[in-house]
mmCIF file of C-alpha atoms in Angstrom:
data_model
loop_
_atom_site.group_PDB
_atom_site.id
_atom_site.type_symbol
_atom_site.label_atom_id
_atom_site.label_comp_id
_atom_site.label_asym_id
_atom_site.label_seq_id
_atom_site.Cartn_x
_atom_site.Cartn_y
_atom_site.Cartn_z
ATOM 1 C CA MET D 1 -57.509 -119.892 69.974
ATOM 2 C CA ASN D 2 -55.091 -121.911 67.917
ATOM 3 C CA ASN D 3 -52.756 -118.900 67.563
ATOM 4 C CA GLN D 4 -51.592 -118.891 71.215
ATOM 5 C CA LYS D 5 -49.516 -122.091 70.977
ATOM 6 C CA GLY D 6 -48.808 -122.469 74.730
ATOM 7 C CA VAL D 7 -48.273 -118.829 75.802
ATOM 8 C CA VAL D 8 -50.671 -118.790 78.775
ATOM 9 C CA PHE D 9 -48.905 -121.410 80.923
ATOM 10 C CA PRO D 10 -45.433 -119.749 80.789
ATOM 11 C CA MET D 11 -47.023 -116.347 81.564
ATOM 12 C CA VAL D 12 -48.805 -117.810 84.599
ATOM 13 C CA LEU D 13 -45.517 -119.365 85.788
ATOM 14 C CA ILE D 14 -43.676 -116.049 85.412
ATOM 15 C CA ILE D 15 -46.355 -114.072 87.268
ATOM 16 C CA ALA D 16 -46.562 -116.726 90.018
ATOM 17 C CA SER D 17 -42.749 -116.750 90.365
ATOM 18 C CA VAL D 18 -42.621 -112.959 90.698
ATOM 19 C CA PHE D 19 -45.423 -113.044 93.279
ATOM 20 C CA ILE D 20 -43.667 -115.773 95.305
ATOM 21 C CA MET D 21 -40.317 -113.894 95.193
ATOM 22 C CA LEU D 22 -41.991 -110.700 96.430
ATOM 23 C CA MET D 23 -43.688 -112.630 99.203
ATOM 24 C CA ILE D 24 -40.371 -114.162 100.302
ATOM 25 C CA LEU D 25 -38.715 -110.718 100.316
ATOM 26 C CA MET D 26 -41.533 -109.284 102.409
ATOM 27 C CA ILE D 27 -41.288 -112.129 104.936
ATOM 28 C CA ASP D 28 -37.512 -111.663 105.153
ATOM 29 C CA GLN D 29 -37.921 -107.931 105.744
ATOM 30 C CA PHE D 30 -40.518 -108.626 108.436
ATOM 31 C CA ILE D 31 -38.120 -110.946 110.272
ATOM 32 C CA ILE D 32 -35.303 -108.379 110.106
ATOM 33 C CA ASP D 33 -37.621 -105.630 111.384
ATOM 34 C CA LYS D 34 -38.834 -107.838 114.210
ATOM 35 C CA ARG D 35 -35.244 -108.484 115.374
ATOM 36 C CA PHE D 36 -34.435 -104.776 115.157
ATOM 37 C CA TYR D 37 -37.461 -103.789 117.239
ATOM 38 C CA LYS D 38 -36.595 -106.412 119.846
ATOM 39 C CA GLU D 39 -33.054 -104.980 120.115
ATOM 40 C CA VAL D 40 -34.423 -101.446 120.467
ATOM 41 C CA GLU D 41 -36.863 -102.604 123.122
ATOM 42 C CA GLU D 42 -34.089 -104.287 125.125
ATOM 43 C CA SER D 43 -31.913 -101.195 124.844
ATOM 44 C CA LEU D 44 -34.734 -98.959 126.070
ATOM 45 C CA VAL D 45 -35.455 -101.290 128.995
ATOM 46 C CA ALA D 46 -31.770 -101.226 130.029
ATOM 47 C CA ASP D 47 -31.753 -97.432 129.779
ATOM 48 C CA HIS D 48 -34.977 -97.156 131.764
ATOM 49 C CA LEU D 49 -33.561 -99.362 134.529
ATOM 50 C CA VAL D 50 -30.573 -97.044 134.851
ATOM 51 C CA HIS D 51 -32.848 -93.975 135.025
ATOM 52 C CA LEU D 52 -34.922 -95.602 137.766
ATOM 53 C CA ALA D 53 -31.821 -96.510 139.754
ATOM 54 C CA VAL D 54 -30.322 -93.007 139.472
ATOM 55 C CA LYS D 55 -33.551 -91.484 140.781
ATOM 56 C CA GLU D 56 -33.791 -94.014 143.596
ATOM 57 C CA VAL D 57 -30.147 -93.773 144.694
ATOM 58 C CA THR D 58 -29.920 -89.975 144.578
ATOM 59 C CA ALA D 59 -33.367 -89.383 146.127
ATOM 60 C CA GLY D 60 -32.166 -89.351 149.731
ATOM 61 C CA TRP D 61 -29.064 -87.215 149.260
ATOM 62 C CA GLU D 62 -28.932 -83.535 149.899
ATOM 63 C CA GLU D 63 -25.490 -82.572 151.088
ATOM 64 C CA ASP D 64 -24.639 -85.538 153.290
ATOM 65 C CA MET D 65 -23.693 -88.155 150.748
ATOM 66 C CA PRO D 66 -22.088 -91.384 152.015
ATOM 67 C CA GLU D 67 -18.312 -91.563 151.566
ATOM 68 C CA VAL D 68 -18.208 -95.149 150.284
ATOM 69 C CA PHE D 69 -21.138 -97.019 148.894
ATOM 70 C CA GLN D 70 -22.175 -99.605 146.373
ATOM 71 C CA GLY D 71 -25.140 -101.835 145.935
ATOM 72 C CA ASP D 72 -27.685 -103.614 143.794
ATOM 73 C CA ILE D 73 -31.272 -102.753 143.009
ATOM 74 C CA THR D 74 -33.581 -105.380 141.548
ATOM 75 C CA TYR D 75 -36.537 -104.478 139.369
ATOM 76 C CA PRO D 76 -39.078 -106.740 137.620
ATOM 77 C CA ASP D 77 -37.315 -106.247 134.243
ATOM 78 C CA GLY D 78 -33.725 -106.583 135.456
ATOM 79 C CA ALA D 79 -31.154 -105.411 137.985
ATOM 80 C CA VAL D 80 -28.854 -102.417 138.440
ATOM 81 C CA ARG D 81 -25.490 -102.365 140.179
ATOM 82 C CA TYR D 82 -24.029 -99.042 141.289
ATOM 83 C CA SER D 83 -20.786 -97.973 142.901
ATOM 84 C CA LEU D 84 -18.930 -94.802 143.785
ATOM 85 C CA LEU D 85 -15.972 -94.236 141.454
ATOM 86 C CA LYS D 86 -14.574 -90.946 142.687
ATOM 87 C CA HIS D 87 -15.493 -88.578 145.488
ATOM 88 C CA ASP D 88 -13.743 -85.222 145.589
ATOM 89 C CA GLY D 89 -14.945 -81.931 147.008
ATOM 90 C CA ARG D 90 -18.226 -80.878 145.501
ATOM 91 C CA TYR D 91 -18.659 -83.674 142.940
ATOM 92 C CA ALA D 92 -19.031 -87.426 143.080
ATOM 93 C CA PHE D 93 -18.823 -89.829 140.148
ATOM 94 C CA ILE D 94 -21.084 -92.859 140.369
ATOM 95 C CA GLU D 95 -21.230 -95.739 137.879
ATOM 96 C CA PHE D 96 -24.505 -97.544 137.175
ATOM 97 C CA SER D 97 -24.648 -100.819 135.248
ATOM 98 C CA SER D 98 -28.005 -102.371 134.346
ATOM 99 C CA THR D 99 -28.679 -105.895 133.126
ATOM 100 C CA THR D 100 -32.051 -106.890 131.707
ATOM 101 C CA LYS D 101 -33.616 -110.342 131.917
ATOM 102 C CA ASN D 102 -32.324 -111.032 128.382
ATOM 103 C CA ASP D 103 -28.748 -110.023 129.370
ATOM 104 C CA ARG D 104 -28.749 -106.606 127.679
ATOM 105 C CA VAL D 105 -26.286 -104.330 129.501
ATOM 106 C CA GLY D 106 -26.442 -100.558 129.877
ATOM 107 C CA ARG D 107 -23.728 -98.518 131.603
ATOM 108 C CA ILE D 108 -23.552 -94.875 132.599
ATOM 109 C CA VAL D 109 -21.479 -92.671 134.864
ATOM 110 C CA ILE D 110 -23.103 -89.667 136.505
ATOM 111 C CA GLN D 111 -21.464 -86.616 137.973
ATOM 112 C CA TYR D 112 -23.443 -85.677 141.082
ATOM 113 C CA ASP D 113 -23.202 -82.183 142.540
ATOM 114 C CA LYS D 114 -23.494 -82.558 146.323
ATOM 115 C CA GLU D 115 -24.120 -78.872 146.977
ATOM 116 C CA ALA D 116 -26.863 -78.508 144.387
ATOM 117 C CA GLY D 117 -28.237 -81.982 145.141
ATOM 118 C CA ARG D 118 -28.635 -82.998 141.508
ATOM 119 C CA VAL D 119 -27.012 -84.824 138.612
ATOM 120 C CA VAL D 120 -24.802 -82.441 136.626
ATOM 121 C CA GLU D 121 -23.477 -84.706 133.882
ATOM 122 C CA TRP D 122 -24.649 -87.997 132.378
ATOM 123 C CA ILE D 123 -21.974 -89.999 130.546
ATOM 124 C CA GLU D 124 -23.089 -93.089 128.633
ATOM 125 C CA LYS D 125 -20.541 -95.860 128.284
ATOM 126 C CA GLN D 126 -20.258 -98.245 125.345
ATOM 127 C CA THR D 127 -20.899 -101.861 126.252
ATOM 128 C CA GLY D 128 -18.721 -104.467 124.582
#
């Protein structure tokens, strides 16, 4: 036992330091992942609100679509504002903008075919 001359204590410090550094890295990664998942959740909620609003707004239309319209729809997770952008012949372009409770914004423009009574094109817009 006299041959060790103080080797155990430095080895314990090195192993403990490595363990503590790994633990700190794991906690940091957990926090980053948690923020990322919260952002994804907010984005999906904003997208879902827009999908709900498109279904609700276009549900009553067949061929007699109103010439001018706009409005707001409120849901438990946020609100959606919609307005007619362009109305020519067979197609109408309608913009939907959703805002979640945590101020996440989602915007789309749909191209609605009045004769077919369905959405033809779905254009997602970048938000600031």
